[in-house]
Short mmCIF file of N, CA and C in Angstrom, two decimals:
data_model
loop_
_atom_site.label_atom_id
_atom_site.label_comp_id
_atom_site.label_asym_id
_atom_site.label_seq_id
_atom_site.Cartn_x
_atom_site.Cartn_y
_atom_site.Cartn_z
N GLN A 1 3.36 2.11 20.43
CA GLN A 1 1.97 2.44 20.28
C GLN A 1 1.13 1.20 20.00
N PHE A 2 1.65 0.30 19.17
CA PHE A 2 0.89 -0.90 18.85
C PHE A 2 0.76 -1.82 20.06
N ASP A 3 1.81 -1.85 20.91
CA ASP A 3 1.73 -2.67 22.11
C ASP A 3 0.61 -2.17 23.03
N LEU A 4 0.46 -0.87 23.14
CA LEU A 4 -0.61 -0.30 23.95
C LEU A 4 -1.98 -0.66 23.38
N LEU A 5 -2.13 -0.56 22.08
CA LEU A 5 -3.38 -0.91 21.43
C LEU A 5 -3.71 -2.38 21.67
N ARG A 6 -2.75 -3.24 21.48
CA ARG A 6 -2.96 -4.67 21.70
C ARG A 6 -3.36 -4.94 23.14
N SER A 7 -2.70 -4.31 24.08
CA SER A 7 -3.00 -4.50 25.48
C SER A 7 -4.44 -4.08 25.80
N ARG A 8 -4.83 -2.94 25.29
CA ARG A 8 -6.19 -2.44 25.55
C ARG A 8 -7.24 -3.33 24.89
N LEU A 9 -6.97 -3.80 23.68
CA LEU A 9 -7.91 -4.71 23.03
C LEU A 9 -8.13 -5.96 23.88
N GLU A 10 -7.04 -6.48 24.43
CA GLU A 10 -7.13 -7.71 25.20
C GLU A 10 -7.75 -7.49 26.59
N THR A 11 -7.35 -6.43 27.30
CA THR A 11 -7.84 -6.23 28.66
C THR A 11 -9.24 -5.62 28.70
N GLU A 12 -9.53 -4.68 27.83
CA GLU A 12 -10.82 -4.00 27.88
C GLU A 12 -11.92 -4.71 27.10
N TYR A 13 -11.54 -5.42 26.04
CA TYR A 13 -12.56 -6.04 25.19
C TYR A 13 -12.44 -7.55 25.12
N GLY A 14 -11.39 -8.12 25.73
CA GLY A 14 -11.20 -9.56 25.67
C GLY A 14 -10.93 -10.07 24.27
N ALA A 15 -10.37 -9.19 23.44
CA ALA A 15 -10.12 -9.54 22.04
C ALA A 15 -8.62 -9.77 21.83
N PRO A 16 -8.21 -11.02 21.72
CA PRO A 16 -6.79 -11.26 21.46
C PRO A 16 -6.40 -10.73 20.07
N SER A 17 -5.17 -10.29 19.95
CA SER A 17 -4.72 -9.74 18.67
C SER A 17 -3.27 -10.11 18.44
N THR A 18 -2.87 -10.01 17.19
CA THR A 18 -1.48 -10.21 16.81
C THR A 18 -1.06 -9.07 15.90
N LEU A 19 0.22 -8.81 15.88
CA LEU A 19 0.77 -7.78 15.00
C LEU A 19 1.60 -8.48 13.96
N GLN A 20 1.27 -8.25 12.70
CA GLN A 20 2.00 -8.87 11.61
C GLN A 20 2.64 -7.77 10.77
N ARG A 21 3.95 -7.78 10.72
CA ARG A 21 4.67 -6.79 9.93
C ARG A 21 4.69 -7.22 8.46
N LEU A 22 4.46 -6.27 7.59
CA LEU A 22 4.50 -6.54 6.15
C LEU A 22 5.76 -5.91 5.57
N ALA A 23 6.18 -6.42 4.45
CA ALA A 23 7.45 -5.99 3.84
C ALA A 23 7.32 -4.70 3.04
N PHE A 24 6.12 -4.16 2.88
CA PHE A 24 5.94 -2.98 2.03
C PHE A 24 6.62 -1.76 2.65
N ARG A 25 7.33 -1.00 1.79
CA ARG A 25 8.05 0.18 2.26
C ARG A 25 7.51 1.48 1.64
N PHE A 26 6.83 1.37 0.50
CA PHE A 26 6.36 2.55 -0.22
C PHE A 26 4.91 2.36 -0.65
N ALA A 27 4.15 3.44 -0.62
CA ALA A 27 2.78 3.44 -1.14
C ALA A 27 2.66 4.59 -2.14
N ARG A 28 2.01 4.31 -3.25
CA ARG A 28 1.74 5.35 -4.24
C ARG A 28 0.30 5.20 -4.71
N TRP A 29 -0.45 6.30 -4.62
CA TRP A 29 -1.81 6.29 -5.13
C TRP A 29 -1.71 6.47 -6.64
N VAL A 30 -2.53 5.75 -7.35
CA VAL A 30 -2.47 5.79 -8.81
C VAL A 30 -3.79 6.32 -9.36
N SER A 31 -3.68 7.13 -10.40
CA SER A 31 -4.87 7.67 -11.06
C SER A 31 -4.66 7.62 -12.56
N GLY A 32 -5.74 7.52 -13.27
CA GLY A 32 -5.71 7.43 -14.72
C GLY A 32 -6.87 6.60 -15.21
N PRO A 33 -6.85 6.24 -16.47
CA PRO A 33 -7.93 5.41 -17.01
C PRO A 33 -8.00 4.07 -16.26
N PRO A 34 -9.19 3.63 -15.88
CA PRO A 34 -9.31 2.37 -15.13
C PRO A 34 -8.62 1.18 -15.80
N ALA A 35 -8.72 1.09 -17.12
CA ALA A 35 -8.08 -0.03 -17.82
C ALA A 35 -6.56 0.04 -17.69
N ALA A 36 -6.01 1.25 -17.73
CA ALA A 36 -4.56 1.42 -17.58
C ALA A 36 -4.11 1.06 -16.17
N ILE A 37 -4.93 1.42 -15.17
CA ILE A 37 -4.59 1.09 -13.78
C ILE A 37 -4.59 -0.42 -13.60
N GLN A 38 -5.62 -1.09 -14.11
CA GLN A 38 -5.70 -2.55 -13.96
C GLN A 38 -4.59 -3.27 -14.74
N ALA A 39 -4.04 -2.62 -15.76
CA ALA A 39 -2.99 -3.24 -16.57
C ALA A 39 -1.59 -3.03 -16.00
N ILE A 40 -1.46 -2.26 -14.92
CA ILE A 40 -0.13 -2.02 -14.34
C ILE A 40 0.49 -3.36 -13.95
N ARG A 41 1.71 -3.58 -14.43
CA ARG A 41 2.43 -4.79 -14.03
C ARG A 41 2.87 -4.62 -12.59
N GLN A 42 2.76 -5.69 -11.82
CA GLN A 42 3.11 -5.66 -10.41
C GLN A 42 4.38 -6.49 -10.20
N PRO A 43 5.54 -5.84 -10.37
CA PRO A 43 6.79 -6.58 -10.25
C PRO A 43 7.09 -7.01 -8.82
N GLY A 44 7.83 -8.09 -8.69
CA GLY A 44 8.25 -8.54 -7.36
C GLY A 44 7.08 -8.81 -6.46
N GLN A 45 7.11 -8.21 -5.27
CA GLN A 45 6.05 -8.40 -4.29
C GLN A 45 5.07 -7.22 -4.25
N SER A 46 5.15 -6.31 -5.22
CA SER A 46 4.25 -5.15 -5.22
C SER A 46 2.81 -5.61 -5.41
N ARG A 47 1.88 -4.80 -4.93
CA ARG A 47 0.47 -5.13 -5.00
C ARG A 47 -0.37 -3.90 -5.30
N LEU A 48 -1.37 -4.09 -6.15
CA LEU A 48 -2.35 -3.05 -6.43
C LEU A 48 -3.52 -3.29 -5.49
N MET A 49 -3.85 -2.27 -4.69
CA MET A 49 -4.89 -2.40 -3.67
C MET A 49 -5.87 -1.24 -3.81
N GLU A 50 -6.81 -1.20 -2.88
CA GLU A 50 -7.76 -0.10 -2.81
C GLU A 50 -7.78 0.39 -1.37
N ASP A 51 -7.70 1.71 -1.16
CA ASP A 51 -7.73 2.23 0.21
C ASP A 51 -9.17 2.33 0.71
N ALA A 52 -9.34 2.79 1.93
CA ALA A 52 -10.67 2.84 2.57
C ALA A 52 -11.64 3.76 1.83
N GLN A 53 -11.14 4.71 1.07
CA GLN A 53 -12.00 5.62 0.32
C GLN A 53 -12.24 5.16 -1.12
N GLY A 54 -11.72 3.99 -1.47
CA GLY A 54 -11.92 3.46 -2.81
C GLY A 54 -10.90 3.90 -3.84
N ASN A 55 -9.82 4.54 -3.39
CA ASN A 55 -8.76 4.98 -4.30
C ASN A 55 -7.80 3.83 -4.57
N SER A 56 -7.32 3.72 -5.80
CA SER A 56 -6.32 2.71 -6.14
C SER A 56 -4.97 3.12 -5.56
N VAL A 57 -4.31 2.18 -4.92
CA VAL A 57 -3.00 2.44 -4.32
C VAL A 57 -2.12 1.23 -4.56
N MET A 58 -0.85 1.48 -4.89
CA MET A 58 0.10 0.38 -5.06
C MET A 58 1.07 0.38 -3.90
N LEU A 59 1.37 -0.80 -3.42
CA LEU A 59 2.33 -0.99 -2.34
C LEU A 59 3.57 -1.67 -2.91
N PHE A 60 4.74 -1.18 -2.50
CA PHE A 60 6.00 -1.68 -3.03
C PHE A 60 6.94 -2.05 -1.89
N THR A 61 7.73 -3.09 -2.09
CA THR A 61 8.72 -3.49 -1.09
C THR A 61 10.10 -2.92 -1.38
N ALA A 62 10.33 -2.47 -2.63
CA ALA A 62 11.65 -1.98 -3.01
C ALA A 62 11.52 -0.87 -4.05
N THR A 63 12.54 -0.03 -4.12
CA THR A 63 12.50 1.08 -5.08
C THR A 63 12.48 0.59 -6.52
N TRP A 64 13.14 -0.53 -6.81
CA TRP A 64 13.15 -1.01 -8.19
C TRP A 64 11.75 -1.39 -8.65
N GLU A 65 10.91 -1.89 -7.74
CA GLU A 65 9.53 -2.21 -8.10
C GLU A 65 8.77 -0.94 -8.46
N LEU A 66 8.92 0.08 -7.64
CA LEU A 66 8.27 1.37 -7.88
C LEU A 66 8.76 1.96 -9.20
N ASP A 67 10.06 2.00 -9.40
CA ASP A 67 10.63 2.58 -10.62
C ASP A 67 10.13 1.86 -11.87
N MET A 68 10.06 0.54 -11.82
CA MET A 68 9.62 -0.25 -12.97
C MET A 68 8.16 0.04 -13.28
N SER A 69 7.33 0.09 -12.26
CA SER A 69 5.91 0.34 -12.49
C SER A 69 5.69 1.74 -13.07
N VAL A 70 6.37 2.73 -12.53
CA VAL A 70 6.24 4.10 -13.03
C VAL A 70 6.69 4.18 -14.49
N LYS A 71 7.79 3.54 -14.79
CA LYS A 71 8.34 3.58 -16.15
C LYS A 71 7.42 2.93 -17.17
N GLU A 72 6.81 1.80 -16.78
CA GLU A 72 6.01 1.04 -17.73
C GLU A 72 4.57 1.53 -17.86
N ALA A 73 4.04 2.18 -16.85
CA ALA A 73 2.63 2.62 -16.86
C ALA A 73 2.57 4.10 -17.27
N GLU A 74 2.71 4.36 -18.55
CA GLU A 74 2.82 5.73 -19.04
C GLU A 74 1.53 6.56 -18.88
N ASP A 75 0.37 5.90 -18.91
CA ASP A 75 -0.91 6.62 -18.82
C ASP A 75 -1.41 6.76 -17.40
N VAL A 76 -0.58 6.37 -16.42
CA VAL A 76 -1.00 6.37 -15.02
C VAL A 76 -0.11 7.34 -14.24
N GLU A 77 -0.74 8.11 -13.34
CA GLU A 77 0.01 9.01 -12.47
C GLU A 77 0.18 8.36 -11.11
N PHE A 78 1.41 8.39 -10.59
CA PHE A 78 1.73 7.85 -9.27
C PHE A 78 1.96 9.02 -8.33
N SER A 79 1.29 9.02 -7.18
CA SER A 79 1.36 10.14 -6.24
C SER A 79 1.61 9.63 -4.82
N GLU A 80 2.36 10.41 -4.04
CA GLU A 80 2.61 10.04 -2.65
C GLU A 80 1.43 10.31 -1.74
N ILE A 81 0.46 11.08 -2.23
CA ILE A 81 -0.76 11.35 -1.46
C ILE A 81 -1.96 11.01 -2.35
N PRO A 82 -3.10 10.67 -1.74
CA PRO A 82 -4.27 10.34 -2.57
C PRO A 82 -4.66 11.50 -3.48
N VAL A 83 -4.98 11.18 -4.72
CA VAL A 83 -5.43 12.17 -5.69
C VAL A 83 -6.95 12.12 -5.71
N ARG A 84 -7.57 13.24 -5.53
CA ARG A 84 -9.05 13.27 -5.48
C ARG A 84 -9.62 13.76 -6.78
#
């Protein structure tokens, strides 16, 4: 699917593109007090980000990163889908 998208971008719009694979394997949306969310430790290569709707989401490369963050952030809820 990505090859088709890249091809169309280049042929129809003249926009060269590249595909860069990232190491993240898991995403969890986080909810709770803003200070608690900002205080979440980001072990290894995990990252705290914001999705297109402004929801806080953490990306993880390994299960141990996810497990550690969940264990240490007691006031934060981790969800596989965005919490509204």
